[in-house]
Amino acid sequence: MSWFDNWHLPKWFYQMASPKWFYDFGARLQPWFAGLALILISWGLVWGLLYAPADYQQGNSFRIIYVHVPAAILGQSLFLFMAVAGAIGLIWKIKVAFMVARSATLVGASFTALALITGAVWGKPTWGTYWVWDARLTSTLILLFLYTGVMALNQAIPDRSVAGRATAILAIIGSINIPIIKYSVDWWNTLHQPSTFTLTSKPSMPPEMYIPLLLMVIGCYCFCAWLIMQRTRNEILDQERQSSWVARYLED
Amino acid sequence: MYFTSFEQFINMNGHGFYVWLSYACFALLVVTNIWVAQQRHRRLRKQIKSRLGRSAKV
Amino acid sequence: MMSFMFAIIRRDLLLVMRYPAEMLNPLMFFVLVVALFPLGISPEASLLSQVAAGIVWVAALLATLLALDILFKADFADGSLEQLLMAHQPTWILVLAKVIVHWLISGLPLVLLSPLVASMLFLPAEALPTLMFSLLVGTPTLSLFGAVGAALVTGVKNAGMLISLLVLPLYIPVLIFGTGAVAAAAQGLPVSGYLAYMAAMLIFALMITPWAAAMALKVGQMQG
């Protein structure tokens, strides 16, 4: 990738490439994200569960939105995040970027699984069955399959740097395909099940309904930031255990 | 406050089971993820420290 | 560049010709899977004709998937892949040549055989040309995405199950549009829109997959 070599990126970009720098940086940033996540999520939960009005059609089962939608958003954006981190690693040959991508995989997969589970649980009072081949649920299921593929490939290759590169390529191809998959599934769905009642397509939600949702989404982003940093720092400790700075850090 | 009593809050007009199941799954996911990450951190530190201790003795 | 590509295609085809049974395997697998469905569901014509397009397409997906092993595995095992990667030729040419061979062995025979198996499943005759045409446009896309999966797992032991996990989710849009086209044709609706989407997917796959598979092959070579 020679044409990238002449790019001059900001200094922090190159600093981030150093495992030691990232380890310290994460340690400094983590408390902020943890605090923000704690405040936002508990604020959103209390508001959503106690104060938000019930939906006029779905009643109180509507409150599932406050965990379902953040989980779905996180699941999707973490796949993209993983692909971007992998691409950065491939282009600039940065080891830490692969570690970040690897740390994000399981987090994204667990949020996608949560979106599926809460979607199914929400489906029971709304549709009468736990599973309906609704467009959104189906594409979430396929997203989970994509995550499974990335995790399986990561597990199958013992060499960390090869695994990082291979999963980065798979994540990039997968994330390029996500819009196509989404489009085709939406289209398939309208063909086979005309105008079913979708869970979350409300044209206008009053602020007392959507502000708690917003709080939950931002809170979950902060939580994921904290978690991915923690997992990346673990990964750094694991892979850099031979280096002198790790020894110096752990001696005192 | 939307609910007038605690029973109502738990029951949620008959939808309580679904709502609470969803929130329980969310809580489980958050707690497990934190626990796994912290546990691994602790174990790694311990491993590396004991290796350092051994090499210091030699 | 072109001569390099044709040389590889000729070499691989000759290698396959030496074991003709290997060439027939994907085809037999395809027919076998299709034959399982009447046995598993019901031999009733009215039921089978409704699901025929889906069965043929799913069988085609699986048959091309199982044939992905032939893409790089033998060359990786005997070390000739390393030689080919060091040749002063762009790697994507090598990938493209391999994909063409894979399609000639797994895709094209399925296209030719599909009218036969589809009529065994009582697919309406007016939908047969659309089925063939959708397979003709769709199977190269399957081979292209499959090449990325096959390139990613070179050097991984017992890669058979792994490769299906990597590749099958990427096959879903092709499956949806392929069966959609056949269903529309069976109802007498226009199909050009579906086929245009499938052609667009093929062009898109041609743009990104040779590059990705080439990169994956080089990464796999680092192992070892």
Short mmCIF file of C-alpha atoms in Angstrom, two decimals:
data_model
loop_
_atom_site.label_atom_id
_atom_site.label_comp_id
_atom_site.label_asym_id
_atom_site.label_seq_id
_atom_site.Cartn_x
_atom_site.Cartn_y
_atom_site.Cartn_z
CA MET A 1 0.00 0.00 0.00
CA SER A 2 2.72 2.41 -0.99
CA TRP A 3 0.50 5.38 -1.77
CA PHE A 4 -0.45 5.63 1.87
CA ASP A 5 3.13 5.89 2.99
CA ASN A 6 3.38 9.52 2.00
CA TRP A 7 0.38 10.55 4.03
CA HIS A 8 1.13 12.66 7.05
CA LEU A 9 -1.32 11.90 9.76
CA PRO A 10 -1.62 13.68 13.09
CA LYS A 11 0.87 12.70 15.77
CA TRP A 12 -1.71 11.02 18.02
CA PHE A 13 -2.44 8.56 15.24
CA TYR A 14 1.09 7.20 15.34
CA GLN A 15 1.14 7.33 19.12
CA MET A 16 -1.96 5.19 19.24
CA ALA A 17 -0.09 2.57 17.28
CA SER A 18 2.21 1.97 20.24
CA PRO A 19 0.79 -0.68 22.58
CA LYS A 20 2.26 1.01 25.64
CA TRP A 21 0.77 4.37 24.72
CA PHE A 22 -2.64 2.80 24.10
CA TYR A 23 -2.45 0.95 27.42
CA ASP A 24 -1.88 4.20 29.34
CA PHE A 25 -4.36 6.14 27.22
CA GLY A 26 -7.05 3.56 27.89
CA ALA A 27 -6.35 3.56 31.60
CA ARG A 28 -6.80 7.34 31.69
CA LEU A 29 -9.97 7.37 29.59
CA GLN A 30 -11.74 4.37 31.04
CA PRO A 31 -13.05 5.93 34.28
CA TRP A 32 -14.72 8.71 32.28
CA PHE A 33 -16.52 6.27 30.03
CA ALA A 34 -17.47 4.06 32.97
CA GLY A 35 -18.92 7.04 34.85
CA LEU A 36 -20.80 8.35 31.84
CA ALA A 37 -22.18 4.91 31.04
CA LEU A 38 -23.32 4.39 34.61
CA ILE A 39 -25.08 7.77 34.79
CA LEU A 40 -26.68 7.62 31.35
CA ILE A 41 -27.83 4.01 31.54
CA SER A 42 -29.32 4.29 35.01
CA TRP A 43 -30.97 7.59 34.10
CA GLY A 44 -32.36 6.06 30.91
CA LEU A 45 -33.53 2.91 32.68
CA VAL A 46 -35.37 4.75 35.44
CA TRP A 47 -36.97 7.16 33.01
CA GLY A 48 -37.88 4.45 30.52
CA LEU A 49 -39.27 2.02 33.06
CA LEU A 50 -40.96 4.40 35.48
CA TYR A 51 -41.77 7.69 33.85
CA ALA A 52 -42.21 7.16 30.10
CA PRO A 53 -45.86 6.77 29.10
CA ALA A 54 -47.07 3.43 27.73
CA ASP A 55 -47.62 3.11 23.99
CA TYR A 56 -51.26 3.49 22.97
CA GLN A 57 -51.14 0.31 20.86
CA GLN A 58 -48.57 -1.92 22.53
CA GLY A 59 -49.08 -0.89 26.14
CA ASN A 60 -46.22 -1.45 28.52
CA SER A 61 -44.42 -4.04 26.35
CA PHE A 62 -43.26 -0.95 24.45
CA ARG A 63 -40.72 -0.40 27.24
CA ILE A 64 -38.61 -3.19 25.70
CA ILE A 65 -37.59 -0.59 23.12
CA TYR A 66 -35.15 0.88 25.66
CA VAL A 67 -32.99 -2.23 25.54
CA HIS A 68 -33.84 -3.58 22.08
CA VAL A 69 -32.96 -0.53 20.01
CA PRO A 70 -29.64 0.28 21.73
CA ALA A 71 -28.63 -3.39 21.37
CA ALA A 72 -29.50 -3.40 17.65
CA ILE A 73 -27.69 -0.10 17.01
CA LEU A 74 -24.60 -1.25 18.91
CA GLY A 75 -24.57 -4.60 17.12
CA GLN A 76 -24.55 -2.92 13.74
CA SER A 77 -22.15 -0.12 14.50
CA LEU A 78 -19.66 -2.40 16.21
CA PHE A 79 -19.44 -4.54 13.06
CA LEU A 80 -18.60 -1.42 11.09
CA PHE A 81 -16.20 -0.33 13.83
CA MET A 82 -14.49 -3.71 13.65
CA ALA A 83 -14.11 -3.41 9.88
CA VAL A 84 -12.71 0.13 10.16
CA ALA A 85 -10.25 -0.89 12.87
CA GLY A 86 -9.21 -3.86 10.75
CA ALA A 87 -8.76 -1.66 7.70
CA ILE A 88 -6.58 0.76 9.69
CA GLY A 89 -4.52 -2.19 10.81
CA LEU A 90 -4.12 -3.50 7.27
CA ILE A 91 -3.29 -0.16 5.68
CA TRP A 92 -0.87 1.26 8.25
CA LYS A 93 0.26 -2.11 9.64
CA ILE A 94 -0.78 -1.30 13.19
CA LYS A 95 -0.92 -4.19 15.62
CA VAL A 96 -3.06 -2.37 18.18
CA ALA A 97 -5.79 -1.82 15.58
CA PHE A 98 -6.14 -5.58 15.12
CA MET A 99 -6.35 -5.99 18.88
CA VAL A 100 -9.12 -3.38 19.02
CA ALA A 101 -11.01 -5.15 16.23
CA ARG A 102 -10.60 -8.48 17.98
CA SER A 103 -11.84 -7.00 21.26
CA ALA A 104 -14.90 -5.50 19.59
CA THR A 105 -16.01 -8.76 17.97
CA LEU A 106 -17.46 -10.55 20.98
CA VAL A 107 -18.95 -7.32 22.35
CA GLY A 108 -20.75 -6.66 19.06
CA ALA A 109 -21.90 -10.25 18.79
CA SER A 110 -23.32 -10.23 22.30
CA PHE A 111 -25.26 -7.03 21.63
CA THR A 112 -26.58 -8.48 18.37
CA ALA A 113 -27.70 -11.58 20.25
CA LEU A 114 -29.38 -9.36 22.83
CA ALA A 115 -31.22 -7.50 20.06
CA LEU A 116 -32.47 -10.84 18.71
CA ILE A 117 -33.56 -12.12 22.12
CA THR A 118 -35.33 -8.92 23.13
CA GLY A 119 -36.89 -8.71 19.66
CA ALA A 120 -38.28 -12.22 20.06
CA VAL A 121 -39.52 -11.50 23.59
CA TRP A 122 -41.15 -8.30 22.34
CA GLY A 123 -42.71 -10.22 19.46
CA LYS A 124 -44.70 -12.47 21.79
CA PRO A 125 -47.09 -9.81 23.16
CA THR A 126 -47.14 -7.90 19.84
CA TRP A 127 -47.44 -10.64 17.23
CA GLY A 128 -48.49 -13.57 19.40
CA THR A 129 -45.37 -15.63 18.59
CA TYR A 130 -41.77 -15.37 19.63
CA TRP A 131 -40.41 -15.51 16.13
CA VAL A 132 -41.69 -13.82 13.00
CA TRP A 133 -39.59 -13.52 9.84
CA ASP A 134 -39.75 -9.78 10.16
CA ALA A 135 -37.24 -7.87 8.00
CA ARG A 136 -35.42 -6.32 10.93
CA LEU A 137 -35.17 -9.53 12.96
CA THR A 138 -34.02 -11.49 9.92
CA SER A 139 -31.23 -9.08 9.06
CA THR A 140 -30.18 -9.04 12.71
CA LEU A 141 -29.98 -12.83 12.57
CA ILE A 142 -27.80 -12.63 9.46
CA LEU A 143 -25.62 -10.04 11.20
CA LEU A 144 -25.15 -12.54 14.03
CA PHE A 145 -24.10 -15.13 11.43
CA LEU A 146 -21.52 -12.67 10.09
CA TYR A 147 -20.17 -12.16 13.61
CA THR A 148 -20.04 -15.94 14.09
CA GLY A 149 -17.98 -16.26 10.92
CA VAL A 150 -15.50 -13.63 12.09
CA MET A 151 -15.17 -15.25 15.50
CA ALA A 152 -14.79 -18.74 14.02
CA LEU A 153 -12.03 -17.55 11.68
CA ASN A 154 -10.30 -15.77 14.54
CA GLN A 155 -10.35 -18.95 16.62
CA ALA A 156 -9.17 -21.18 13.77
CA ILE A 157 -5.90 -19.36 13.07
CA PRO A 158 -3.38 -19.78 15.88
CA ASP A 159 -0.96 -17.03 14.74
CA ARG A 160 -2.31 -13.75 16.19
CA SER A 161 -1.05 -11.44 13.46
CA VAL A 162 -2.31 -13.69 10.66
CA ALA A 163 -5.67 -14.06 12.42
CA GLY A 164 -5.91 -10.28 12.82
CA ARG A 165 -5.33 -9.67 9.14
CA ALA A 166 -7.61 -12.47 7.95
CA THR A 167 -10.51 -11.39 10.17
CA ALA A 168 -9.99 -7.79 9.08
CA ILE A 169 -10.46 -8.81 5.43
CA LEU A 170 -13.55 -10.83 6.32
CA ALA A 171 -15.00 -7.97 8.38
CA ILE A 172 -14.43 -5.52 5.54
CA ILE A 173 -16.12 -7.80 2.99
CA GLY A 174 -18.95 -8.43 5.46
CA SER A 175 -19.55 -4.78 6.24
CA ILE A 176 -19.58 -3.91 2.53
CA ASN A 177 -22.24 -6.59 2.12
CA ILE A 178 -24.41 -5.50 5.06
CA PRO A 179 -26.31 -2.82 3.07
CA ILE A 180 -26.92 -5.31 0.24
CA ILE A 181 -28.14 -7.95 2.68
CA LYS A 182 -30.39 -5.44 4.44
CA TYR A 183 -31.85 -4.24 1.17
CA SER A 184 -32.48 -7.74 -0.15
CA VAL A 185 -34.04 -8.90 3.11
CA ASP A 186 -36.34 -5.85 3.25
CA TRP A 187 -37.35 -6.52 -0.30
CA TRP A 188 -37.88 -10.25 0.34
CA ASN A 189 -39.99 -9.37 3.34
CA THR A 190 -42.35 -7.03 1.51
CA LEU A 191 -42.75 -9.70 -1.15
CA HIS A 192 -43.77 -12.45 1.25
CA GLN A 193 -45.47 -10.65 4.13
CA PRO A 194 -47.15 -7.50 2.95
CA SER A 195 -47.44 -4.78 5.60
CA THR A 196 -46.85 -6.61 8.85
CA PHE A 197 -46.75 -4.55 11.98
CA THR A 198 -43.12 -3.59 12.56
CA LEU A 199 -41.92 -3.18 16.09
CA THR A 200 -40.21 0.16 16.15
CA SER A 201 -41.36 2.17 13.16
CA LYS A 202 -43.19 4.93 14.94
CA PRO A 203 -43.50 8.03 12.80
CA SER A 204 -43.33 10.38 15.76
CA MET A 205 -42.50 9.59 19.34
CA PRO A 206 -43.11 12.21 22.00
CA PRO A 207 -39.95 13.49 23.69
CA GLU A 208 -40.74 11.74 26.99
CA MET A 209 -40.49 8.49 25.02
CA TYR A 210 -37.45 9.13 22.86
CA ILE A 211 -35.20 11.04 25.23
CA PRO A 212 -34.78 7.99 27.50
CA LEU A 213 -34.07 5.98 24.36
CA LEU A 214 -31.39 8.48 23.37
CA LEU A 215 -29.88 8.31 26.86
CA MET A 216 -29.77 4.52 26.67
CA VAL A 217 -28.15 4.53 23.22
CA ILE A 218 -25.42 6.98 24.24
CA GLY A 219 -24.96 5.18 27.54
CA CYS A 220 -24.50 1.86 25.78
CA TYR A 221 -21.95 3.44 23.43
CA CYS A 222 -19.99 4.63 26.48
CA PHE A 223 -20.24 1.19 28.05
CA CYS A 224 -18.92 -0.41 24.87
CA ALA A 225 -16.10 2.11 24.70
CA TRP A 226 -15.13 1.19 28.26
CA LEU A 227 -15.44 -2.53 27.58
CA ILE A 228 -13.51 -2.51 24.31
CA MET A 229 -10.71 -0.50 25.94
CA GLN A 230 -10.56 -2.95 28.82
CA ARG A 231 -10.51 -5.93 26.45
CA THR A 232 -7.89 -4.29 24.23
CA ARG A 233 -5.69 -3.57 27.24
CA ASN A 234 -6.02 -7.21 28.27
CA GLU A 235 -5.02 -8.20 24.75
CA ILE A 236 -2.01 -5.87 24.93
CA LEU A 237 -0.91 -7.37 28.23
CA ASP A 238 -1.27 -10.84 26.77
CA GLN A 239 0.66 -10.19 23.56
CA GLU A 240 3.28 -7.82 25.01
CA ARG A 241 4.04 -9.88 28.09
CA GLN A 242 7.68 -10.24 27.03
CA SER A 243 8.33 -6.53 26.73
CA SER A 244 10.16 -4.58 29.43
CA TRP A 245 7.46 -1.96 30.00
CA VAL A 246 4.94 -4.61 31.04
CA ALA A 247 7.43 -5.92 33.59
CA ARG A 248 8.02 -2.40 34.90
CA TYR A 249 4.27 -1.76 35.21
CA LEU A 250 3.60 -4.93 37.13
CA GLU A 251 6.56 -4.75 39.46
CA ASP A 252 5.10 -2.02 41.65
CA MET B 1 -44.37 8.62 37.53
CA TYR B 2 -46.45 6.47 35.21
CA PHE B 3 -47.36 3.70 37.67
CA THR B 4 -49.45 4.31 40.78
CA SER B 5 -48.39 1.24 42.78
CA PHE B 6 -45.47 -1.14 43.02
CA GLU B 7 -47.61 -4.14 41.97
CA GLN B 8 -48.60 -2.28 38.85
CA PHE B 9 -44.96 -1.56 38.11
CA ILE B 10 -44.08 -5.25 38.39
CA ASN B 11 -47.12 -6.44 36.48
CA MET B 12 -47.07 -3.79 33.70
CA ASN B 13 -50.66 -4.56 32.71
CA GLY B 14 -49.86 -8.19 32.06
CA HIS B 15 -46.71 -7.48 30.03
CA GLY B 16 -44.42 -7.66 33.06
CA PHE B 17 -42.92 -11.03 32.15
CA TYR B 18 -41.78 -9.86 28.71
CA VAL B 19 -40.48 -6.49 29.85
CA TRP B 20 -38.60 -7.87 32.84
CA LEU B 21 -37.20 -10.79 30.85
CA SER B 22 -35.75 -8.33 28.31
CA TYR B 23 -34.24 -6.12 31.00
CA ALA B 24 -32.85 -9.17 32.79
CA CYS B 25 -31.11 -10.27 29.58
CA PHE B 26 -29.66 -6.77 29.22
CA ALA B 27 -28.41 -6.80 32.81
CA LEU B 28 -26.96 -10.27 32.37
CA LEU B 29 -25.10 -9.19 29.23
CA VAL B 30 -23.64 -6.10 30.88
CA VAL B 31 -22.61 -7.90 34.06
CA THR B 32 -21.10 -10.92 32.27
CA ASN B 33 -19.14 -8.74 29.88
CA ILE B 34 -17.69 -6.67 32.73
CA TRP B 35 -16.94 -9.76 34.80
CA VAL B 36 -15.19 -11.61 31.95
CA ALA B 37 -13.02 -8.60 31.09
CA GLN B 38 -12.03 -7.93 34.72
CA GLN B 39 -11.36 -11.60 35.41
CA ARG B 40 -9.07 -11.89 32.40
CA HIS B 41 -7.23 -8.74 33.45
CA ARG B 42 -6.64 -10.10 36.94
CA ARG B 43 -5.53 -13.49 35.65
CA LEU B 44 -3.11 -11.97 33.14
CA ARG B 45 -1.53 -9.75 35.78
CA LYS B 46 -1.11 -12.73 38.07
CA GLN B 47 0.42 -14.89 35.34
CA ILE B 48 2.88 -12.25 34.21
CA LYS B 49 3.83 -11.38 37.80
CA SER B 50 4.55 -14.98 38.73
CA ARG B 51 6.67 -15.37 35.60
CA LEU B 52 8.58 -12.21 36.51
CA GLY B 53 9.10 -13.50 40.04
CA ARG B 54 10.50 -16.77 38.74
CA SER B 55 12.90 -15.09 36.32
CA ALA B 56 14.06 -12.75 39.11
CA LYS B 57 15.00 -15.71 41.29
CA VAL B 58 17.01 -17.27 38.48
CA MET C 1 -1.25 -11.08 -18.00
CA MET C 2 -3.96 -12.76 -20.03
CA SER C 3 -1.62 -15.55 -21.03
CA PHE C 4 -0.76 -16.14 -17.37
CA MET C 5 -4.46 -16.40 -16.60
CA PHE C 6 -5.16 -18.79 -19.46
CA ALA C 7 -2.16 -20.91 -18.55
CA ILE C 8 -3.50 -21.37 -15.05
CA ILE C 9 -6.99 -22.13 -16.27
CA ARG C 10 -5.65 -24.72 -18.71
CA ARG C 11 -3.40 -26.28 -16.08
CA ASP C 12 -6.19 -26.54 -13.50
CA LEU C 13 -8.68 -27.93 -15.97
CA LEU C 14 -6.15 -30.55 -17.07
CA LEU C 15 -5.58 -31.50 -13.45
CA VAL C 16 -9.30 -31.87 -12.92
CA MET C 17 -9.71 -33.86 -16.14
CA ARG C 18 -7.30 -36.41 -14.79
CA TYR C 19 -9.85 -37.27 -12.14
CA PRO C 20 -13.19 -36.96 -13.94
CA ALA C 21 -15.04 -38.23 -10.88
CA GLU C 22 -14.00 -35.10 -9.02
CA MET C 23 -15.61 -33.01 -11.73
CA LEU C 24 -18.88 -34.90 -11.40
CA ASN C 25 -18.98 -34.66 -7.62
CA PRO C 26 -20.58 -31.20 -7.29
CA LEU C 27 -23.11 -32.14 -9.93
CA MET C 28 -24.07 -35.41 -8.24
CA PHE C 29 -24.27 -33.61 -4.92
CA PHE C 30 -26.63 -31.07 -6.47
CA VAL C 31 -28.97 -33.76 -7.83
CA LEU C 32 -28.82 -35.72 -4.60
CA VAL C 33 -29.75 -32.74 -2.42
CA VAL C 34 -32.64 -31.89 -4.73
CA ALA C 35 -33.85 -35.52 -4.58
CA LEU C 36 -33.88 -35.40 -0.78
CA PHE C 37 -36.63 -32.80 -0.67
CA PRO C 38 -39.49 -34.78 -2.23
CA LEU C 39 -38.49 -37.60 0.11
CA GLY C 40 -38.43 -35.31 3.09
CA ILE C 41 -41.47 -33.16 2.37
CA SER C 42 -43.93 -34.90 0.06
CA PRO C 43 -44.02 -35.99 -3.58
CA GLU C 44 -47.12 -33.89 -4.16
CA ALA C 45 -46.79 -31.77 -7.31
CA SER C 46 -48.75 -28.76 -6.03
CA LEU C 47 -46.53 -28.44 -2.94
CA LEU C 48 -43.22 -29.11 -4.70
CA SER C 49 -43.86 -26.67 -7.53
CA GLN C 50 -44.20 -23.89 -4.96
CA VAL C 51 -40.87 -24.59 -3.30
CA ALA C 52 -38.98 -25.83 -6.38
CA ALA C 53 -37.09 -22.59 -7.02
CA GLY C 54 -35.96 -22.39 -3.42
CA ILE C 55 -34.81 -26.02 -3.37
CA VAL C 56 -32.83 -25.71 -6.61
CA TRP C 57 -31.19 -22.50 -5.44
CA VAL C 58 -30.30 -23.83 -1.99
CA ALA C 59 -28.88 -26.99 -3.57
CA ALA C 60 -26.83 -24.84 -5.95
CA LEU C 61 -25.54 -22.78 -3.02
CA LEU C 62 -24.42 -25.90 -1.17
CA ALA C 63 -22.92 -27.55 -4.25
CA THR C 64 -20.77 -24.51 -5.10
CA LEU C 65 -19.84 -24.21 -1.44
CA LEU C 66 -18.56 -27.76 -1.19
CA ALA C 67 -16.57 -27.35 -4.38
CA LEU C 68 -14.67 -24.37 -2.92
CA ASP C 69 -12.05 -26.77 -1.61
CA ILE C 70 -10.65 -27.23 -5.10
CA LEU C 71 -9.81 -23.53 -5.43
CA PHE C 72 -6.55 -23.23 -3.50
CA LYS C 73 -6.21 -26.26 -1.25
CA ALA C 74 -4.18 -28.59 -3.50
CA ASP C 75 -1.89 -25.76 -4.61
CA PHE C 76 -1.35 -24.73 -1.03
CA ALA C 77 -0.59 -28.28 0.06
CA ASP C 78 2.08 -28.97 -2.60
CA GLY C 79 3.63 -25.52 -2.35
CA SER C 80 2.81 -24.41 -5.89
CA LEU C 81 0.61 -21.62 -4.53
CA GLU C 82 3.70 -19.99 -3.06
CA GLN C 83 5.39 -20.16 -6.46
CA LEU C 84 2.32 -18.70 -8.17
CA LEU C 85 2.18 -15.85 -5.66
CA MET C 86 5.80 -15.02 -6.36
CA ALA C 87 5.27 -14.93 -10.11
CA HIS C 88 5.57 -11.41 -11.44
CA GLN C 89 1.86 -11.16 -12.05
CA PRO C 90 -0.88 -9.45 -10.03
CA THR C 91 -2.39 -11.93 -7.58
CA TRP C 92 -5.93 -11.00 -8.50
CA ILE C 93 -5.31 -12.50 -11.96
CA LEU C 94 -4.51 -15.79 -10.27
CA VAL C 95 -7.69 -15.49 -8.18
CA LEU C 96 -9.77 -14.73 -11.25
CA ALA C 97 -8.35 -17.74 -13.09
CA LYS C 98 -9.13 -19.98 -10.12
CA VAL C 99 -12.66 -18.57 -9.89
CA ILE C 100 -13.25 -19.27 -13.58
CA VAL C 101 -12.12 -22.87 -13.13
CA HIS C 102 -14.35 -23.23 -10.10
CA TRP C 103 -17.31 -21.87 -12.00
CA LEU C 104 -16.67 -24.10 -15.02
CA ILE C 105 -16.69 -27.12 -12.72
CA SER C 106 -19.39 -26.24 -10.22
CA GLY C 107 -21.52 -23.44 -11.69
CA LEU C 108 -21.91 -24.15 -15.38
CA PRO C 109 -22.94 -27.83 -15.05
CA LEU C 110 -25.59 -26.80 -12.53
CA VAL C 111 -26.98 -24.23 -14.94
CA LEU C 112 -27.18 -26.86 -17.68
CA LEU C 113 -28.71 -29.48 -15.43
CA SER C 114 -31.16 -27.19 -13.61
CA PRO C 115 -34.08 -27.54 -16.10
CA LEU C 116 -34.01 -31.29 -15.57
CA VAL C 117 -34.09 -31.22 -11.77
CA ALA C 118 -36.54 -28.32 -11.74
CA SER C 119 -39.02 -30.22 -13.86
CA MET C 120 -38.61 -33.17 -11.52
CA LEU C 121 -39.86 -30.75 -8.86
CA PHE C 122 -42.75 -29.65 -11.12
CA LEU C 123 -41.54 -26.08 -11.58
CA PRO C 124 -43.83 -24.51 -14.23
CA ALA C 125 -42.19 -24.74 -17.65
CA GLU C 126 -42.45 -21.00 -18.29
CA ALA C 127 -40.16 -20.36 -15.31
CA LEU C 128 -37.39 -22.67 -16.56
CA PRO C 129 -35.56 -20.10 -18.74
CA THR C 130 -35.58 -17.63 -15.87
CA LEU C 131 -34.21 -20.27 -13.50
CA MET C 132 -31.39 -21.05 -15.91
CA PHE C 133 -30.64 -17.42 -16.52
CA SER C 134 -30.70 -16.51 -12.83
CA LEU C 135 -28.31 -19.39 -12.11
CA LEU C 136 -26.11 -18.27 -14.99
CA VAL C 137 -25.81 -14.77 -13.50
CA GLY C 138 -25.86 -15.86 -9.85
CA THR C 139 -23.38 -18.75 -9.69
CA PRO C 140 -20.36 -16.65 -10.77
CA THR C 141 -21.14 -14.32 -7.84
CA LEU C 142 -21.17 -17.35 -5.56
CA SER C 143 -17.79 -18.48 -6.92
CA LEU C 144 -16.33 -15.00 -6.42
CA PHE C 145 -17.44 -14.63 -2.80
CA GLY C 146 -16.49 -18.24 -2.21
CA ALA C 147 -12.96 -17.47 -3.39
CA VAL C 148 -12.54 -14.96 -0.55
CA GLY C 149 -13.63 -17.59 1.97
CA ALA C 150 -11.39 -20.23 0.41
CA ALA C 151 -8.43 -17.83 0.39
CA LEU C 152 -9.00 -16.92 4.05
CA VAL C 153 -8.91 -20.53 5.23
CA THR C 154 -5.87 -21.72 3.26
CA GLY C 155 -3.62 -23.33 5.81
CA VAL C 156 -6.42 -23.85 8.32
CA LYS C 157 -6.96 -27.49 9.19
CA ASN C 158 -10.48 -28.94 8.81
CA ALA C 159 -11.66 -25.83 7.03
CA GLY C 160 -14.81 -27.39 5.54
CA MET C 161 -17.25 -26.29 8.22
CA LEU C 162 -15.46 -22.99 8.78
CA ILE C 163 -15.68 -21.93 5.15
CA SER C 164 -19.45 -22.44 5.09
CA LEU C 165 -19.79 -20.22 8.17
CA LEU C 166 -17.79 -17.50 6.45
CA VAL C 167 -19.38 -17.68 3.03
CA LEU C 168 -23.04 -18.65 3.42
CA PRO C 169 -24.18 -15.34 4.97
CA LEU C 170 -22.67 -13.55 1.98
CA TYR C 171 -24.68 -15.79 -0.37
CA ILE C 172 -28.04 -14.70 1.04
CA PRO C 173 -28.75 -11.76 -1.32
CA VAL C 174 -28.05 -13.97 -4.36
CA LEU C 175 -30.45 -16.58 -2.98
CA ILE C 176 -33.17 -14.01 -2.36
CA PHE C 177 -32.99 -12.43 -5.79
CA GLY C 178 -32.53 -15.76 -7.59
CA THR C 179 -35.61 -17.35 -6.05
CA GLY C 180 -37.51 -14.07 -6.37
CA ALA C 181 -36.87 -14.01 -10.11
CA VAL C 182 -38.09 -17.58 -10.56
CA ALA C 183 -41.16 -16.98 -8.43
CA ALA C 184 -42.00 -13.90 -10.48
CA ALA C 185 -41.55 -15.83 -13.73
CA ALA C 186 -43.84 -18.60 -12.47
CA GLN C 187 -46.54 -15.99 -11.88
CA GLY C 188 -45.99 -14.46 -15.31
CA LEU C 189 -44.52 -11.24 -13.92
CA PRO C 190 -41.58 -9.41 -15.52
CA VAL C 191 -38.18 -10.61 -14.27
CA SER C 192 -35.75 -8.15 -15.83
CA GLY C 193 -35.55 -6.11 -12.61
CA TYR C 194 -34.41 -9.13 -10.57
CA LEU C 195 -31.88 -10.17 -13.16
CA ALA C 196 -30.56 -6.61 -13.33
CA TYR C 197 -30.00 -6.68 -9.56
CA MET C 198 -28.21 -10.01 -9.88
CA ALA C 199 -26.03 -8.65 -12.68
CA ALA C 200 -25.23 -5.63 -10.51
CA MET C 201 -24.21 -7.95 -7.68
CA LEU C 202 -21.96 -9.86 -10.06
CA ILE C 203 -20.23 -6.69 -11.21
CA PHE C 204 -19.88 -5.56 -7.61
CA ALA C 205 -18.41 -8.93 -6.63
CA LEU C 206 -16.00 -8.71 -9.57
CA MET C 207 -14.79 -5.35 -8.29
CA ILE C 208 -14.11 -6.27 -4.67
CA THR C 209 -13.58 -10.02 -4.29
CA PRO C 210 -10.47 -10.67 -6.46
CA TRP C 211 -8.70 -7.94 -4.52
CA ALA C 212 -9.83 -9.29 -1.15
CA ALA C 213 -9.02 -12.91 -2.02
CA ALA C 214 -5.57 -11.89 -3.30
CA MET C 215 -4.90 -10.08 -0.04
CA ALA C 216 -6.16 -13.06 1.97
CA LEU C 217 -3.86 -15.42 0.05
CA LYS C 218 -0.85 -13.24 0.84
CA VAL C 219 -1.84 -13.12 4.51
CA GLY C 220 -2.24 -16.90 4.58
CA GLN C 221 1.27 -17.22 3.16
CA MET C 222 2.67 -15.43 6.23
CA GLN C 223 1.71 -18.46 8.27
CA GLY C 224 4.11 -21.24 8.32
#
